[in-house]
PDB file of C-alpha atoms and ligand atoms in Angstrom:
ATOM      1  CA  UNK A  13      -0.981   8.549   6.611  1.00  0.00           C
ATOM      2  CA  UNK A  14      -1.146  10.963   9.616  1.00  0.00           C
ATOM      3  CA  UNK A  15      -4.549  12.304   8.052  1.00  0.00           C
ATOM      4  CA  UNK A  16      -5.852   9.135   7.487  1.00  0.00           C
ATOM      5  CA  UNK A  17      -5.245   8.079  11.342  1.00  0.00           C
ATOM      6  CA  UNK A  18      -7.025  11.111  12.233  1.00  0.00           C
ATOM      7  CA  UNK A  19      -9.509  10.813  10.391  1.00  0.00           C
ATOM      8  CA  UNK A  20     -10.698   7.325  11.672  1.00  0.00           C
ATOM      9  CA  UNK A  21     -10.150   8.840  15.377  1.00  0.00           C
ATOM     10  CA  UNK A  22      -6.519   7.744  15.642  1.00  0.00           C
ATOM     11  CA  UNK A  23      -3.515   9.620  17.549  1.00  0.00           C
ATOM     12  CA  UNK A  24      -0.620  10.327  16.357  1.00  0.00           C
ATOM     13  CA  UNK A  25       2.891  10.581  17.312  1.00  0.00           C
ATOM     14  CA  UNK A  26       5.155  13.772  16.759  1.00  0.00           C
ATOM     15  CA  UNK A  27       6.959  13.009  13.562  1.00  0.00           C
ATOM     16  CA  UNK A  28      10.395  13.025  15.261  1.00  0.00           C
ATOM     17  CA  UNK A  29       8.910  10.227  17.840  1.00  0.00           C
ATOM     18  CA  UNK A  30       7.933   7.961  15.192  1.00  0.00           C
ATOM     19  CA  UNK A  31      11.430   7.981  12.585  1.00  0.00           C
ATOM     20  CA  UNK A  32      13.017   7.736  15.988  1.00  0.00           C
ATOM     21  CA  UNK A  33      10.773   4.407  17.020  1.00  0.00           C
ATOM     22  CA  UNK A  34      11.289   3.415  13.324  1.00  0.00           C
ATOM     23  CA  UNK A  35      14.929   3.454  13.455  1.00  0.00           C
ATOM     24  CA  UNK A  36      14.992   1.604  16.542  1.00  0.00           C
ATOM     25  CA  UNK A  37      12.641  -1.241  16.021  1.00  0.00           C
ATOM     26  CA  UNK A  38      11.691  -1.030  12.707  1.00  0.00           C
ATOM     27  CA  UNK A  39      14.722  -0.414  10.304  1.00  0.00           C
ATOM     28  CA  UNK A  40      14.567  -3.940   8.553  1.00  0.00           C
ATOM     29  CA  UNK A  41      11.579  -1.680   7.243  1.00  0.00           C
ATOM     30  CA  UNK A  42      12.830   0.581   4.404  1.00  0.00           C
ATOM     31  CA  UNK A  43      11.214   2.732   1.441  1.00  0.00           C
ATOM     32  CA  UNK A  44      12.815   1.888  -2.434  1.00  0.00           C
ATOM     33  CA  UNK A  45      14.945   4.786  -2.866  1.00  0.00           C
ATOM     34  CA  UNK A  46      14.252   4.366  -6.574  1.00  0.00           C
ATOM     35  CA  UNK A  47      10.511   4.254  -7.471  1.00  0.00           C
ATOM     36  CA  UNK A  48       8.603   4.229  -3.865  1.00  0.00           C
ATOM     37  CA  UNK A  49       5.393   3.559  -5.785  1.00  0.00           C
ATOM     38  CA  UNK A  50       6.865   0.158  -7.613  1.00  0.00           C
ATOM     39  CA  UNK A  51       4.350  -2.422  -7.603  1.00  0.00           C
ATOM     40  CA  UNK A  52       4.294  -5.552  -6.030  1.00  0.00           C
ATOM     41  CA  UNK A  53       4.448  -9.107  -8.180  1.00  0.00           C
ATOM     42  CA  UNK A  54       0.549  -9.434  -7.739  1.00  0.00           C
ATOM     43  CA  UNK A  55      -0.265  -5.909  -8.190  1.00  0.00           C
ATOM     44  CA  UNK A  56       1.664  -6.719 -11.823  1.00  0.00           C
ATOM     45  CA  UNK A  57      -0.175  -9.991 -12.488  1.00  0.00           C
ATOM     46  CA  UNK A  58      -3.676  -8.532 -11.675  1.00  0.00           C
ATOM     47  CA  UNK A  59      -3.171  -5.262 -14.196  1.00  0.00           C
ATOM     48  CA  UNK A  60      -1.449  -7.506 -17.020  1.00  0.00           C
ATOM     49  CA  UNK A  61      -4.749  -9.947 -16.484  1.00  0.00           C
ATOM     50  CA  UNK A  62      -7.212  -7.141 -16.566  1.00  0.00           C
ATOM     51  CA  UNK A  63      -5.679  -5.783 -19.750  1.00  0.00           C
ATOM     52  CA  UNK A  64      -6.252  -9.506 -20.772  1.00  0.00           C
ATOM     53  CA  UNK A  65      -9.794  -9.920 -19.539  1.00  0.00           C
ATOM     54  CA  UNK A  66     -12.139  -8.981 -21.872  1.00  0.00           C
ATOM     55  CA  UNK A  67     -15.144 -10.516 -19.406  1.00  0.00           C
ATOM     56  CA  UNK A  68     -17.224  -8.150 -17.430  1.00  0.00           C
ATOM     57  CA  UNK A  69     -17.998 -10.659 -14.385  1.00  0.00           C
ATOM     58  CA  UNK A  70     -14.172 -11.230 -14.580  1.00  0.00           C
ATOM     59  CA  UNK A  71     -12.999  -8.382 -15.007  1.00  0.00           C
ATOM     60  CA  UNK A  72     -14.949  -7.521 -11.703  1.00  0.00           C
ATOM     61  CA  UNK A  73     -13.663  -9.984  -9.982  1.00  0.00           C
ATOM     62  CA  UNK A  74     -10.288  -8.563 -10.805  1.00  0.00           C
ATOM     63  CA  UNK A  75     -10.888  -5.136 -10.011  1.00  0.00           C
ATOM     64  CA  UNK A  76     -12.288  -6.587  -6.590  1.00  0.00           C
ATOM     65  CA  UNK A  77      -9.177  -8.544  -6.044  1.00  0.00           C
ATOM     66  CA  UNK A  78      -7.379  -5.436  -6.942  1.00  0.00           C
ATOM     67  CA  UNK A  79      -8.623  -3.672  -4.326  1.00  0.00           C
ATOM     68  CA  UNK A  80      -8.913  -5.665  -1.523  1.00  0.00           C
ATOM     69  CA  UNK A  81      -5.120  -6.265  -2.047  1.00  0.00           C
ATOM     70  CA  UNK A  82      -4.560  -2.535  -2.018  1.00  0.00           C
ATOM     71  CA  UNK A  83      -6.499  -2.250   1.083  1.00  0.00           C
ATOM     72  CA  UNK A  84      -3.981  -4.687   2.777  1.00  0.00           C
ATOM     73  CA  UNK A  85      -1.141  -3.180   1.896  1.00  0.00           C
ATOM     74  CA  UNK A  86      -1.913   0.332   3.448  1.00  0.00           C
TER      75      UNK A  86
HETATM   76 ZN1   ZN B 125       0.663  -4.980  -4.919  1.00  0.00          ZN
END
């Protein structure tokens, strides 16, 4: 995340600033302690319809839904 910031000309905090900030103001905020990556109810629906799509326009549109739902959730 910090490289990403960077990269797009972001600064960033000193790591001990921002789990303090988090604590404070953010702890409704947590990670899953058991699978951090666990996907979300539509990122399930959109795989189990792409496995289901045979369509190529469809299955575009999928993969485009996919995506832009991935971009969100950064
Ligand atoms: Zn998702």
């Amino acid at each position: 995340m910090k490289e990403e910031v960077e990269e797009q000309g972001g600064s960033v905090c000193s790591q001990q600033y921002f789990f303090r900030k988090w604590r404070m103001e953010m702890s409704h905020v947590t990670i899953p302690k058991v699978n951090r990556f666990l996907k979300c109810d539509i990122c399930t629906k959109l795989k189990s319809c792409l496995e289901k799509t045979t369509g190529r326009e469809e299955r575009q549109t999928l993969l485009q839904e996919r995506e832009s739902h991935l971009f969100q959730q950064k």
